[in-house]
Amino acid sequence: MLKAAFPGSFDPPTFGHLNIIERASTLFDELVIVVAVNRQKQYLFSPEERIEILRELVRPWPNVQVLLCESLIVDFVKKLNIRLLLRGVRGVSDFSYEFDLSMMNKGLDSSMETIFMTTDPRYFILRSSAIKELASFGGDVSSMVPPLVEGALKRKYAKA
Ligand code: ADP
């Protein structure tokens, strides 16, 4: 059984994340999407909202599940018997950050492996932070996120 974890904030999930999830679901027997909660970070969507949205979005792939992690990712995935972390990279700047992160995780647990999947060229400009900014000004994000996320963003910013 080849199991991998795909950790991230997913605040909110984009077509870029979903593309990585779809492709990874064909490579691994099981894929766990780990919704991270980092107390230093400010999120637009609560952990529960991100989990609910992701669970709906991964419905087409039966070998993909979504879990919440409020501790160190490495510790969390070890308990699930997973030692493979998957991260997506959009370009060199992502890679530089991801490389450092993978070194840190390896330092925490030398059995932990990080593998990188390059973005699909259609999605390489998609970034949750930029999408939130665009949505906050009422911009059209329909080519960047699924309708479910588009609706959730509209509701968030209508309230603000
Ligand atoms: P984090 O806050 O942990 O970086 P994100 O939700 O921003 O979480 O991203 C989770 C993972 O998905 C990261 O590895 C990130 O590089 C990757 N990712 C985000 N957007 C894209 C995209 N458009 N294409 C490929 N990978 C992406």
XYZ file of C-alpha atoms and ligand atoms in Angstrom:
187
model
C 0.000 0.000 0.000
C 1.526 3.286 -1.069
C 0.127 6.078 1.081
C 0.898 9.775 0.818
C -0.187 12.914 2.604
C -0.810 16.246 0.890
C -0.620 18.899 3.612
C -1.585 22.526 3.172
C -3.735 25.420 4.258
C -6.263 25.123 1.412
C -7.640 28.545 2.341
C -9.494 28.059 0.038
C -8.847 25.082 -2.270
C -8.197 26.079 -5.900
C -8.164 24.275 -9.243
C -4.372 24.080 -8.731
C -4.781 22.041 -5.523
C -7.462 19.871 -7.102
C -5.296 19.129 -10.101
C -2.489 17.915 -7.811
C -5.012 15.826 -5.839
C -6.515 14.275 -8.976
C -3.107 13.357 -10.420
C -1.829 12.061 -7.059
C -4.941 9.913 -6.616
C -3.796 7.889 -9.628
C -0.244 7.469 -8.291
C -0.926 6.403 -4.702
C -3.208 3.762 -3.246
C -4.305 6.228 -0.597
C -4.000 9.970 -0.393
C -4.722 11.933 2.769
C -5.326 15.652 2.399
C -4.098 17.182 5.633
C -5.725 20.499 6.453
C -3.165 22.303 8.565
C -3.953 24.669 11.376
C -1.056 26.972 12.127
C -1.707 29.327 15.027
C 0.627 31.950 13.517
C -1.524 32.182 10.390
C -4.726 34.122 9.781
C -7.223 32.140 7.745
C -10.313 33.325 5.889
C -12.045 29.950 6.260
C -12.206 28.060 9.538
C -10.684 24.564 9.662
C -14.211 23.098 9.670
C -15.184 25.096 6.583
C -12.026 24.060 4.723
C -12.603 20.412 5.642
C -16.248 20.532 4.554
C -15.381 22.168 1.213
C -12.527 19.733 0.523
C -14.578 16.653 1.428
C -17.182 17.725 -1.085
C -14.556 18.414 -3.747
C -12.712 15.089 -3.363
C -15.912 13.038 -3.608
C -14.996 11.814 -7.137
C -11.864 10.084 -5.808
C -12.654 7.245 -3.367
C -9.024 6.760 -2.304
C -8.731 10.364 -1.103
C -9.668 11.426 2.417
C -9.480 14.734 4.231
C -8.252 15.111 7.827
C -7.587 18.016 10.157
C -4.174 18.431 11.751
C -3.650 20.730 14.707
C -0.188 19.440 15.560
C 3.098 19.030 13.736
C 2.440 17.534 10.273
C 5.292 15.046 10.647
C 3.909 13.699 13.944
C 0.390 13.604 12.565
C 1.219 11.634 9.421
C 3.517 9.224 11.288
C 0.522 8.169 13.386
C -1.247 7.318 10.122
C 1.742 5.219 9.020
C 2.548 7.672 6.274
C 6.113 8.728 5.529
C 5.556 10.398 2.198
C 4.654 14.071 2.008
C 3.459 15.467 -1.295
C 3.798 19.149 -2.138
C 2.977 21.048 -5.307
C 5.393 23.467 -6.921
C 4.467 26.311 -9.242
C 7.982 27.526 -9.924
C 11.447 28.216 -8.584
C 10.299 30.411 -5.702
C 7.896 27.703 -4.498
C 10.657 25.153 -4.822
C 13.066 27.174 -2.736
C 10.507 27.424 0.093
C 9.411 23.809 -0.275
C 12.994 22.589 -0.269
C 13.687 24.309 3.066
C 10.461 22.905 4.501
C 11.387 19.388 3.379
C 14.820 19.743 5.010
C 13.149 20.837 8.228
C 10.787 17.861 8.152
C 13.661 15.486 7.428
C 15.470 16.997 10.396
C 12.459 16.218 12.561
C 12.180 12.674 11.244
C 14.772 11.216 8.916
C 12.347 8.582 7.590
C 10.082 11.286 6.174
C 10.273 11.781 2.407
C 8.931 14.787 0.526
C 8.079 14.512 -3.119
C 7.223 17.432 -5.347
C 4.706 17.490 -8.126
C 4.960 20.277 -10.662
C 1.844 22.277 -11.341
C -0.127 21.861 -14.509
C 0.726 24.853 -16.765
C -2.950 25.831 -16.740
C -2.781 26.477 -13.004
C 0.672 27.800 -12.319
C -0.543 31.317 -11.524
C -3.192 30.140 -9.067
C -2.501 31.098 -5.478
C -5.081 31.100 -2.670
C -3.894 34.469 -1.343
C -4.240 36.235 -4.716
C -7.630 34.615 -5.315
C -8.895 35.898 -1.932
C -7.694 39.388 -2.765
C -9.405 39.298 -6.148
C -12.625 37.933 -4.649
C -12.573 40.601 -1.925
C -12.816 43.246 -4.673
C -15.649 41.372 -6.359
C -13.385 40.055 -9.153
C -14.315 36.997 -11.219
C -12.585 33.907 -9.810
C -14.686 31.338 -11.678
C -11.724 30.113 -13.756
C -9.618 29.650 -10.615
C -11.794 27.821 -8.112
C -14.735 25.388 -8.303
C -18.256 26.904 -8.068
C -18.551 25.674 -4.467
C -15.529 27.763 -3.458
C -16.621 30.718 -5.583
C -19.944 30.772 -3.698
C -18.230 30.454 -0.320
C -15.885 33.359 -1.165
C -18.823 35.514 -2.254
C -20.620 34.814 1.035
C -17.520 35.604 3.094
C -16.912 38.936 1.415
C -20.595 39.890 1.327
C -20.551 39.682 5.137
C -17.326 41.661 5.474
P 0.613 26.166 2.504
O 0.065 27.316 3.290
O 1.014 24.995 3.323
O 1.658 26.512 1.474
P -1.328 25.972 0.391
O -2.756 25.652 0.583
O -1.003 27.349 -0.095
O -0.658 25.621 1.749
O -0.672 24.931 -0.601
C -0.631 23.548 -0.332
C 0.264 22.893 -1.355
O -0.309 23.025 -2.647
C 1.659 23.524 -1.446
O 2.597 22.502 -1.703
C 1.550 24.444 -2.637
O 2.795 24.686 -3.239
C 0.613 23.623 -3.524
N -0.103 24.459 -4.478
C -0.852 25.552 -4.229
N -1.363 26.071 -5.368
C -0.890 25.278 -6.378
C -1.016 25.294 -7.815
N -1.715 26.243 -8.436
N -0.399 24.314 -8.514
C 0.331 23.381 -7.868
N 0.500 23.309 -6.541
C -0.093 24.244 -5.801
